Amino acid sequence: MKELIGQDKVVHIYSLFENISQYSYMTADYIITQTENLNTEKAGQLLNSGFFFHDRKLRVEINIRDTEMFRKRLEGKTVYFDLRTSRDISEEMYVLACKAFNNDRRFHLEQNFDQNLANQIIKAYFDDFNQRDILIFKALQNKELLGFIIMEKHSDGKCENLLGVTRPDIKGKMIAYGLYANVLKMLAENEHGNFKNYYGDVSSTNLASLNLHIQLGAKIKKIYDEFIYRNVANLGG
């Protein structure tokens, strides 16, 4: 179980095969749990226990060594920017994420979108990322942040995309494609870990991200559903 602590909200997130503890019902404002896409029995149990369907996620994976031909298709089609690496999450990154995610169910936990709550959850995610072995790739143009990707390094030759963000006002200008293509190229270099595989979870509603990953050679390895429990006693509603 992963615990995210916001300014005045607590979120407990359980992975696919974890059982929810009674502790979460007493202390968490939101409980998120996962089930395999076709596990209708568990889905039914969750719905009968007061959970609501929240999101459908697709686990995408890329063999980094096989991406060269996909990257070449994008040459000359993306906006020029400098790509810098860092290990520190900046305030500028947080501000950009808050602007970019106005309907992303990772951060919008109420049925009606609430940006103030989402901003708090984004901050809690960033606090969690800071406790991990992360490498940040930033796209900069004239020192202005166009986007970034936060990767977590794993010892099995894999790296996980924890969060990818581009400026919402420049979507459609090939920033994301150029950012991801160049990050994949750098991840294969010894200097940045010599990784063999990249993976991440994409919402089924995020067609732009799904299309981006498929164009870079991604394969869908797993589909799972997320259900959410809103603790009315804690939330006061």
XYZ file of N, CA, C and O in Angstrom, residues 21-177:
628
model
N -6.561 -3.040 3.915
C -6.586 -3.212 5.364
C -7.667 -2.341 6.000
O -8.059 -1.311 5.458
N -8.151 -2.777 7.160
C -9.150 -2.007 7.893
C -8.604 -0.652 8.298
O -9.348 0.320 8.432
N -7.291 -0.577 8.464
C -6.641 0.683 8.849
C -6.978 1.793 7.865
O -7.189 2.945 8.236
N -7.036 1.442 6.574
C -7.310 2.450 5.555
C -8.706 3.044 5.714
O -8.915 4.236 5.521
N -9.668 2.196 6.078
C -11.032 2.702 6.245
C -11.119 3.682 7.405
O -11.981 4.559 7.433
N -10.216 3.552 8.358
C -10.239 4.438 9.519
C -9.467 5.730 9.276
O -9.787 6.766 9.858
N -8.446 5.683 8.418
C -7.529 6.821 8.334
C -7.513 7.538 6.990
O -7.135 8.705 6.925
N -7.901 6.855 5.908
C -7.769 7.453 4.575
C -9.047 8.178 4.167
O -10.159 7.752 4.495
N -8.874 9.271 3.449
C -10.020 9.955 2.852
C -10.441 9.271 1.558
O -11.630 9.255 1.217
N -9.458 8.722 0.837
C -9.730 8.014 -0.412
C -8.923 6.719 -0.416
O -7.753 6.709 -0.037
N -9.556 5.645 -0.862
C -8.873 4.371 -1.045
C -9.009 3.986 -2.516
O -10.113 3.950 -3.054
N -7.880 3.721 -3.159
C -7.879 3.308 -4.563
C -7.309 1.901 -4.638
O -6.249 1.622 -4.058
N -8.012 1.022 -5.313
C -7.525 -0.344 -5.460
C -7.668 -0.777 -6.909
O -8.446 -0.202 -7.670
N -6.912 -1.792 -7.276
C -6.858 -2.232 -8.665
C -7.339 -3.671 -8.797
O -7.192 -4.475 -7.871
N -7.910 -3.981 -9.945
C -8.311 -5.346 -10.245
C -8.050 -5.610 -11.718
O -8.078 -4.691 -12.543
N -7.765 -6.862 -12.045
C -7.567 -7.212 -13.441
C -8.839 -6.921 -14.222
O -9.957 -7.094 -13.726
N -8.660 -6.500 -15.447
C -9.763 -6.012 -16.270
C -10.933 -6.997 -16.365
O -12.091 -6.601 -16.355
N -10.655 -8.287 -16.449
C -11.701 -9.279 -16.653
C -12.136 -9.966 -15.363
O -12.905 -10.935 -15.411
N -11.660 -9.479 -14.223
C -12.033 -10.092 -12.947
C -13.363 -9.502 -12.477
O -13.417 -8.629 -11.612
N -14.437 -9.984 -13.069
C -15.758 -9.440 -12.758
C -16.195 -9.752 -11.329
O -16.955 -8.992 -10.729
N -15.695 -10.859 -10.778
C -16.069 -11.224 -9.408
C -15.545 -10.187 -8.412
O -16.293 -9.696 -7.559
N -14.269 -9.843 -8.547
C -13.707 -8.861 -7.629
C -14.318 -7.482 -7.857
O -14.582 -6.739 -6.907
N -14.568 -7.142 -9.125
C -15.197 -5.855 -9.423
C -16.564 -5.766 -8.747
O -16.926 -4.736 -8.175
N -17.315 -6.860 -8.815
C -18.624 -6.882 -8.178
C -18.524 -6.730 -6.669
O -19.326 -6.019 -6.040
N -17.528 -7.381 -6.065
C -17.321 -7.274 -4.618
C -17.000 -5.831 -4.217
O -17.505 -5.326 -3.208
N -16.170 -5.172 -5.025
C -15.804 -3.794 -4.722
C -17.014 -2.874 -4.825
O -17.237 -2.012 -3.964
N -17.799 -3.040 -5.862
C -18.987 -2.207 -6.038
C -19.972 -2.417 -4.895
O -20.579 -1.455 -4.392
N -20.113 -3.660 -4.447
C -21.015 -3.958 -3.334
C -20.489 -3.435 -2.009
O -21.250 -3.301 -1.042
N -19.169 -3.126 -1.954
C -18.551 -2.621 -0.718
C -18.474 -1.098 -0.685
O -17.831 -0.529 0.197
N -19.092 -0.438 -1.650
C -19.127 1.021 -1.649
C -18.100 1.682 -2.537
O -17.968 2.914 -2.525
N -17.348 0.892 -3.306
C -16.380 1.457 -4.249
C -17.100 1.858 -5.538
O -18.167 1.350 -5.868
N -16.477 2.785 -6.281
C -16.961 3.199 -7.584
C -15.860 2.975 -8.613
O -14.678 3.123 -8.295
N -16.263 2.643 -9.848
C -15.270 2.560 -10.910
C -14.623 3.926 -11.093
O -15.303 4.946 -11.147
N -13.279 3.933 -11.224
C -12.544 5.197 -11.284
C -11.826 5.400 -12.618
O -11.921 6.464 -13.220
N -11.110 4.365 -13.078
C -10.338 4.528 -14.314
C -9.901 3.163 -14.813
O -9.804 2.201 -14.033
N -9.631 3.071 -16.113
C -9.055 1.861 -16.701
C -7.648 2.206 -17.162
O -7.437 3.159 -17.893
N -6.665 1.408 -16.724
C -5.268 1.681 -17.027
C -4.703 0.608 -17.955
O -5.064 -0.562 -17.873
N -3.798 1.038 -18.809
C -3.079 0.136 -19.696
C -1.592 0.228 -19.380
O -1.024 1.323 -19.380
N -0.991 -0.915 -19.089
C 0.454 -0.965 -18.868
C 1.131 -1.104 -20.236
O 0.932 -2.080 -20.946
N 1.912 -0.083 -20.598
C 2.620 -0.105 -21.877
C 4.099 -0.330 -21.617
O 4.653 0.136 -20.611
N 4.733 -1.049 -22.514
C 6.157 -1.357 -22.358
C 6.869 -1.186 -23.696
O 6.322 -1.537 -24.746
N 8.068 -0.640 -23.640
C 8.866 -0.400 -24.839
C 10.235 -1.053 -24.671
O 10.900 -0.856 -23.644
N 10.637 -1.822 -25.672
C 12.011 -2.317 -25.742
C 12.849 -1.172 -26.295
O 12.757 -0.837 -27.481
N 13.639 -0.560 -25.443
C 14.342 0.669 -25.824
C 15.279 0.441 -27.000
O 15.433 1.309 -27.866
N 15.871 -0.736 -27.088
C 16.819 -1.019 -28.175
C 16.137 -1.017 -29.548
O 16.785 -0.845 -30.572
N 14.823 -1.215 -29.560
C 14.099 -1.326 -30.830
C 13.452 -0.020 -31.263
O 12.662 -0.009 -32.218
N 13.761 1.070 -30.592
C 13.029 2.316 -30.862
C 13.704 3.211 -31.900
O 13.127 4.227 -32.289
N 14.894 2.837 -32.370
C 15.615 3.745 -33.272
C 14.813 4.054 -34.530
O 14.714 5.209 -34.953
N 14.199 3.040 -35.118
C 13.461 3.290 -36.362
C 12.224 4.147 -36.113
O 11.823 4.952 -36.960
N 11.618 3.992 -34.932
C 10.462 4.822 -34.613
C 10.890 6.272 -34.384
O 10.201 7.206 -34.807
N 12.056 6.449 -33.746
C 12.545 7.808 -33.490
C 12.897 8.512 -34.800
O 12.669 9.717 -34.951
N 13.447 7.767 -35.757
C 13.852 8.382 -37.024
C 12.659 8.942 -37.798
O 12.793 9.914 -38.544
N 11.497 8.330 -37.604
C 10.299 8.833 -38.287
C 9.927 10.237 -37.814
O 9.242 10.979 -38.513
N 10.383 10.592 -36.623
C 10.015 11.885 -36.046
C 11.047 12.965 -36.329
O 10.807 14.139 -36.019
N 12.195 12.575 -36.895
C 13.255 13.555 -37.127
C 12.747 14.682 -38.029
O 12.148 14.440 -39.077
N 12.999 15.906 -37.622
C 12.594 17.073 -38.395
C 11.147 17.475 -38.218
O 10.700 18.466 -38.791
N 10.402 16.712 -37.405
C 8.978 17.004 -37.221
C 8.665 17.585 -35.839
O 7.527 17.936 -35.574
N 9.661 17.654 -34.988
C 9.428 18.112 -33.629
C 10.065 19.482 -33.400
O 11.003 19.870 -34.097
N 9.549 20.187 -32.413
C 10.083 21.492 -32.049
C 11.447 21.317 -31.388
O 11.662 20.395 -30.600
N 12.377 22.207 -31.713
C 13.710 22.120 -31.107
C 13.658 22.565 -29.652
O 12.997 23.550 -29.302
N 14.364 21.837 -28.792
C 14.506 22.233 -27.390
C 15.765 21.586 -26.830
O 16.304 20.623 -27.396
N 16.239 22.119 -25.724
C 17.339 21.516 -24.984
C 16.764 20.490 -24.013
O 15.736 20.742 -23.381
N 17.433 19.366 -23.892
C 16.997 18.330 -22.954
C 18.012 18.231 -21.827
O 19.175 17.898 -22.067
N 17.589 18.525 -20.631
C 18.473 18.521 -19.461
C 17.994 17.477 -18.458
O 16.801 17.174 -18.388
N 18.928 16.966 -17.668
C 18.577 15.996 -16.633
C 18.750 16.611 -15.258
O 19.548 17.534 -15.061
N 17.993 16.085 -14.312
C 18.036 16.579 -12.941
C 17.535 15.467 -12.025
O 16.938 14.489 -12.481
N 17.770 15.626 -10.744
C 17.214 14.701 -9.757
C 16.301 15.414 -8.757
O 15.769 14.794 -7.843
N 16.124 16.701 -8.964
C 15.341 17.506 -8.027
C 14.072 18.018 -8.690
O 14.108 18.588 -9.789
N 12.934 17.826 -8.010
C 11.659 18.345 -8.492
C 11.552 19.808 -8.083
O 11.662 20.155 -6.915
N 11.316 20.658 -9.056
C 11.286 22.100 -8.802
C 9.849 22.597 -8.670
O 8.890 21.937 -9.082
N 9.715 23.796 -8.117
C 8.407 24.439 -8.012
C 7.824 24.675 -9.400
O 6.605 24.563 -9.604
N 8.674 24.976 -10.365
C 8.231 25.204 -11.735
C 7.565 23.951 -12.314
O 6.573 24.040 -13.045
N 8.093 22.787 -11.972
C 7.499 21.533 -12.441
C 6.122 21.329 -11.823
O 5.174 20.901 -12.507
N 6.005 21.633 -10.543
C 4.710 21.493 -9.866
C 3.671 22.416 -10.488
O 2.527 21.996 -10.751
N 4.034 23.642 -10.750
C 3.105 24.608 -11.345
C 2.640 24.122 -12.718
O 1.450 24.194 -13.057
N 3.575 23.608 -13.521
C 3.223 23.110 -14.852
C 2.271 21.923 -14.751
O 1.295 21.823 -15.507
N 2.534 21.017 -13.826
C 1.674 19.844 -13.657
C 0.257 20.260 -13.266
O -0.726 19.700 -13.765
N 0.135 21.232 -12.388
C -1.192 21.702 -11.965
C -1.961 22.305 -13.140
O -3.183 22.153 -13.241
N -1.251 22.976 -14.047
C -1.910 23.551 -15.224
C -2.304 22.470 -16.233
O -3.321 22.594 -16.917
N -1.492 21.430 -16.309
C -1.685 20.423 -17.358
C -2.776 19.414 -17.024
O -3.458 18.915 -17.919
N -2.943 19.104 -15.741
C -3.841 18.009 -15.372
C -5.163 18.545 -14.828
O -5.383 18.601 -13.623
N -6.035 18.939 -15.747
C -7.331 19.463 -15.309
C -8.447 18.433 -15.402
O -9.584 18.708 -15.030
N -8.134 17.215 -15.870
C -9.159 16.169 -15.903
C -8.554 14.772 -15.788
O -9.155 13.795 -16.240
N -7.381 14.663 -15.211
C -6.682 13.383 -15.077
C -7.137 12.703 -13.791
O -7.015 13.261 -12.704
N -7.639 11.469 -13.906
C -8.210 10.769 -12.763
C -7.180 10.305 -11.738
O -7.543 9.886 -10.641
N -5.923 10.378 -12.053
C -4.926 10.113 -11.007
C -5.022 11.140 -9.895
O -4.768 10.841 -8.725
N -5.376 12.351 -10.271
C -5.354 13.464 -9.322
C -6.753 13.992 -8.997
O -6.961 14.569 -7.939
N -7.687 13.780 -9.888
C -9.070 14.205 -9.641
C -9.831 13.015 -9.056
O -10.257 12.122 -9.779
N -10.003 13.018 -7.755
C -10.554 11.862 -7.052
C -12.050 11.976 -6.804
O -12.688 10.984 -6.430
N -12.609 13.150 -6.997
C -14.057 13.315 -6.882
C -14.697 13.151 -8.257
O -14.054 13.360 -9.288
N -15.976 12.782 -8.271
C -16.668 12.605 -9.549
C -16.697 13.906 -10.339
O -16.560 13.913 -11.558
N -16.898 15.019 -9.651
C -16.809 16.332 -10.281
C -15.377 16.838 -10.131
O -14.793 16.754 -9.045
N -14.818 17.363 -11.211
C -13.422 17.801 -11.187
C -13.251 18.971 -10.219
O -13.985 19.960 -10.274
N -12.255 18.841 -9.349
C -11.954 19.854 -8.334
C -10.458 20.136 -8.422
O -9.637 19.373 -7.917
N -10.087 21.253 -9.078
C -8.669 21.519 -9.331
C -7.900 21.786 -8.048
O -6.731 21.416 -7.928
N -8.530 22.417 -7.061
C -7.828 22.672 -5.794
C -7.444 21.361 -5.113
O -6.323 21.224 -4.599
N -8.362 20.406 -5.104
C -8.043 19.092 -4.544
C -6.985 18.400 -5.391
O -6.042 17.807 -4.856
N -7.125 18.483 -6.713
C -6.148 17.841 -7.601
C -4.747 18.390 -7.365
O -3.776 17.634 -7.345
N -4.624 19.695 -7.176
C -3.312 20.297 -6.925
C -2.687 19.730 -5.658
O -1.474 19.489 -5.588
N -3.522 19.491 -4.666
C -3.035 18.919 -3.407
C -2.549 17.483 -3.619
O -1.507 17.083 -3.073
N -3.276 16.722 -4.426
C -2.883 15.336 -4.696
C -1.609 15.292 -5.545
O -0.727 14.452 -5.337
N -1.482 16.209 -6.504
C -0.253 16.296 -7.301
C 0.949 16.543 -6.395
O 2.003 15.907 -6.538
N 0.794 17.458 -5.448
C 1.886 17.750 -4.502
C 2.238 16.504 -3.697
O 3.428 16.214 -3.464
N 1.231 15.731 -3.288
C 1.493 14.507 -2.530
C 2.241 13.488 -3.388
O 3.150 12.801 -2.904
N 1.889 13.384 -4.663
C 2.624 12.498 -5.572
C 4.075 12.951 -5.692
O 5.011 12.136 -5.658
N 4.289 14.250 -5.846
C 5.660 14.753 -5.971
C 6.471 14.459 -4.709
O 7.652 14.114 -4.793
N 5.851 14.590 -3.552
C 6.543 14.258 -2.301
C 6.947 12.787 -2.296
O 8.037 12.428 -1.826
N 6.061 11.929 -2.819
C 6.372 10.503 -2.904
C 7.510 10.257 -3.898
O 8.429 9.473 -3.626
N 7.481 10.925 -5.044
C 8.545 10.746 -6.038
C 9.909 11.118 -5.459
O 10.925 10.500 -5.788
N 9.932 12.126 -4.614
C 11.195 12.584 -4.024
C 11.844 11.533 -3.138
O 13.032 11.642 -2.814
N 11.078 10.523 -2.727
C 11.627 9.451 -1.893
C 12.172 8.297 -2.728
O 12.685 7.331 -2.182
N 12.082 8.423 -4.042
C 12.478 7.330 -4.926
C 13.772 7.663 -5.673
O 14.237 8.797 -5.657
N 14.305 6.649 -6.344
C 15.520 6.822 -7.160
C 15.071 7.295 -8.535
O 14.832 6.489 -9.445
N 14.943 8.610 -8.691
C 14.364 9.163 -9.915
C 15.409 9.902 -10.749
O 16.441 10.340 -10.244
N 15.103 10.004 -12.029
C 15.882 10.820 -12.953
C 14.876 11.635 -13.756
O 13.934 11.077 -14.328
N 15.060 12.940 -13.791
C 14.119 13.850 -14.433
C 14.716 14.362 -15.735
O 15.881 14.775 -15.779
N 13.926 14.339 -16.788
C 14.317 14.889 -18.083
C 13.442 16.108 -18.355
O 12.217 15.997 -18.367
N 14.077 17.268 -18.588
C 13.349 18.510 -18.809
C 13.588 19.025 -20.218
O 14.734 19.080 -20.671
N 12.519 19.402 -20.900
C 12.614 20.047 -22.213
C 12.563 21.552 -22.002
O 11.581 22.080 -21.475
N 13.641 22.240 -22.405
C 13.748 23.681 -22.190
C 13.950 24.397 -23.517
O 14.686 23.939 -24.390
N 13.292 25.535 -23.654
C 13.466 26.385 -24.835
C 13.658 27.812 -24.338
O 12.748 28.390 -23.739
N 14.859 28.363 -24.577
C 15.198 29.685 -24.025
C 14.961 29.727 -22.516
O 14.375 30.681 -21.979
N 15.366 28.644 -21.844
C 15.261 28.480 -20.398
C 13.825 28.340 -19.899
O 13.582 28.300 -18.699
N 12.872 28.233 -20.817
C 11.466 28.066 -20.444
C 11.118 26.579 -20.463
O 11.451 25.864 -21.414
N 10.445 26.112 -19.407
C 10.115 24.698 -19.287
C 8.927 24.351 -20.184
O 7.814 24.838 -19.987
N 9.178 23.476 -21.182
C 8.113 23.032 -22.087
C 7.468 21.739 -21.617
O 6.299 21.475 -21.927
N 8.220 20.937 -20.900
C 7.697 19.665 -20.424
C 8.770 18.893 -19.681
O 9.939 19.290 -19.652
N 8.360 17.785 -19.086
C 9.327 16.953 -18.350
C 8.776 15.543 -18.191
O 7.573 15.292 -18.316
N 9.695 14.619 -17.942
C 9.348 13.231 -17.621
C 10.113 12.848 -16.361
O 11.325 13.087 -16.268
N 9.422 12.245 -15.402
C 10.062 11.737 -14.186
C 10.140 10.218 -14.297
O 9.114 9.535 -14.361
N 11.360 9.694 -14.359
C 11.585 8.261 -14.480
C 12.099 7.704 -13.160
O 12.903 8.344 -12.476
N 11.640 6.509 -12.822
C 12.194 5.793 -11.680
C 13.066 4.651 -12.190
O 12.655 3.886 -13.073
N 14.253 4.546 -11.627
C 15.196 3.528 -12.060
C 15.006 2.256 -11.238
O 14.887 2.305 -10.018
N 14.968 1.116 -11.938
C 14.858 -0.183 -11.286
C 16.097 -1.017 -11.608
O 16.746 -0.830 -12.635
N 16.390 -1.959 -10.739
C 17.640 -2.719 -10.857
C 17.572 -3.832 -11.895
O 18.574 -4.474 -12.183
N 16.396 -4.101 -12.457
C 16.237 -5.206 -13.410
C 16.404 -4.752 -14.847
O 15.967 -5.446 -15.776
N 17.033 -3.590 -15.068
C 17.220 -3.093 -16.414
C 16.010 -2.369 -16.968
O 15.976 -2.017 -18.144
N 15.027 -2.135 -16.093
C 13.820 -1.435 -16.507
C 13.745 -0.069 -15.841
O 14.294 0.149 -14.760
N 13.047 0.836 -16.495
C 12.781 2.137 -15.903
C 11.296 2.437 -16.079
O 10.686 2.059 -17.085
N 10.732 3.106 -15.088
C 9.290 3.356 -15.056
C 9.002 4.838 -15.203
O 9.578 5.669 -14.499
N 8.095 5.157 -16.091
C 7.640 6.533 -16.246
C 6.629 6.828 -15.141
O 5.507 6.329 -15.167
N 7.027 7.642 -14.168
C 6.121 8.003 -13.089
C 5.175 9.120 -13.505
O 4.010 9.140 -13.099
N 5.686 10.048 -14.323
C 4.852 11.180 -14.742
C 5.493 11.870 -15.944
O 6.688 12.142 -15.942
N 4.674 12.139 -16.948
C 5.119 12.913 -18.092
C 4.181 14.088 -18.312
O 2.958 13.928 -18.264
N 4.751 15.269 -18.528
C 3.952 16.491 -18.635
C 4.504 17.355 -19.760
O 5.717 17.493 -19.906
N 3.601 17.926 -20.565
C 3.985 18.982 -21.499
C 3.039 20.154 -21.322
O 1.908 19.996 -20.846
N 3.489 21.317 -21.705
C 2.666 22.520 -21.550
C 1.358 22.360 -22.309
O 1.359 22.055 -23.501
N 0.230 22.581 -21.657
C -1.067 22.349 -22.323
C -1.342 23.302 -23.478
O -2.112 22.969 -24.377
N -0.700 24.462 -23.492
C -0.971 25.435 -24.556
C -0.161 25.180 -25.817
O -0.338 25.883 -26.817
N 0.720 24.170 -25.805
C 1.506 23.887 -27.010
C 1.329 22.453 -27.485
O 2.137 21.933 -28.229
N 0.267 21.803 -27.031
C -0.009 20.458 -27.521
C -0.302 20.522 -29.017
O -0.874 21.485 -29.509
N 0.083 19.478 -29.720
C -0.093 19.472 -31.165
C 1.117 20.006 -31.899
O 1.154 19.996 -33.131
N 2.128 20.469 -31.150
C 3.337 20.999 -31.784
C 4.518 20.035 -31.641
O 5.660 20.431 -31.724
N 4.187 18.756 -31.376
C 5.195 17.690 -31.351
C 6.214 17.836 -30.227
O 7.327 17.346 -30.327
N 5.849 18.528 -29.163
C 6.743 18.593 -28.009
C 6.851 17.228 -27.354
O 7.950 16.728 -27.078
N 5.713 16.586 -27.082
C 5.716 15.312 -26.364
C 6.467 14.234 -27.144
O 7.257 13.482 -26.569
N 6.248 14.154 -28.451
C 6.933 13.141 -29.259
C 8.446 13.327 -29.208
O 9.211 12.376 -29.031
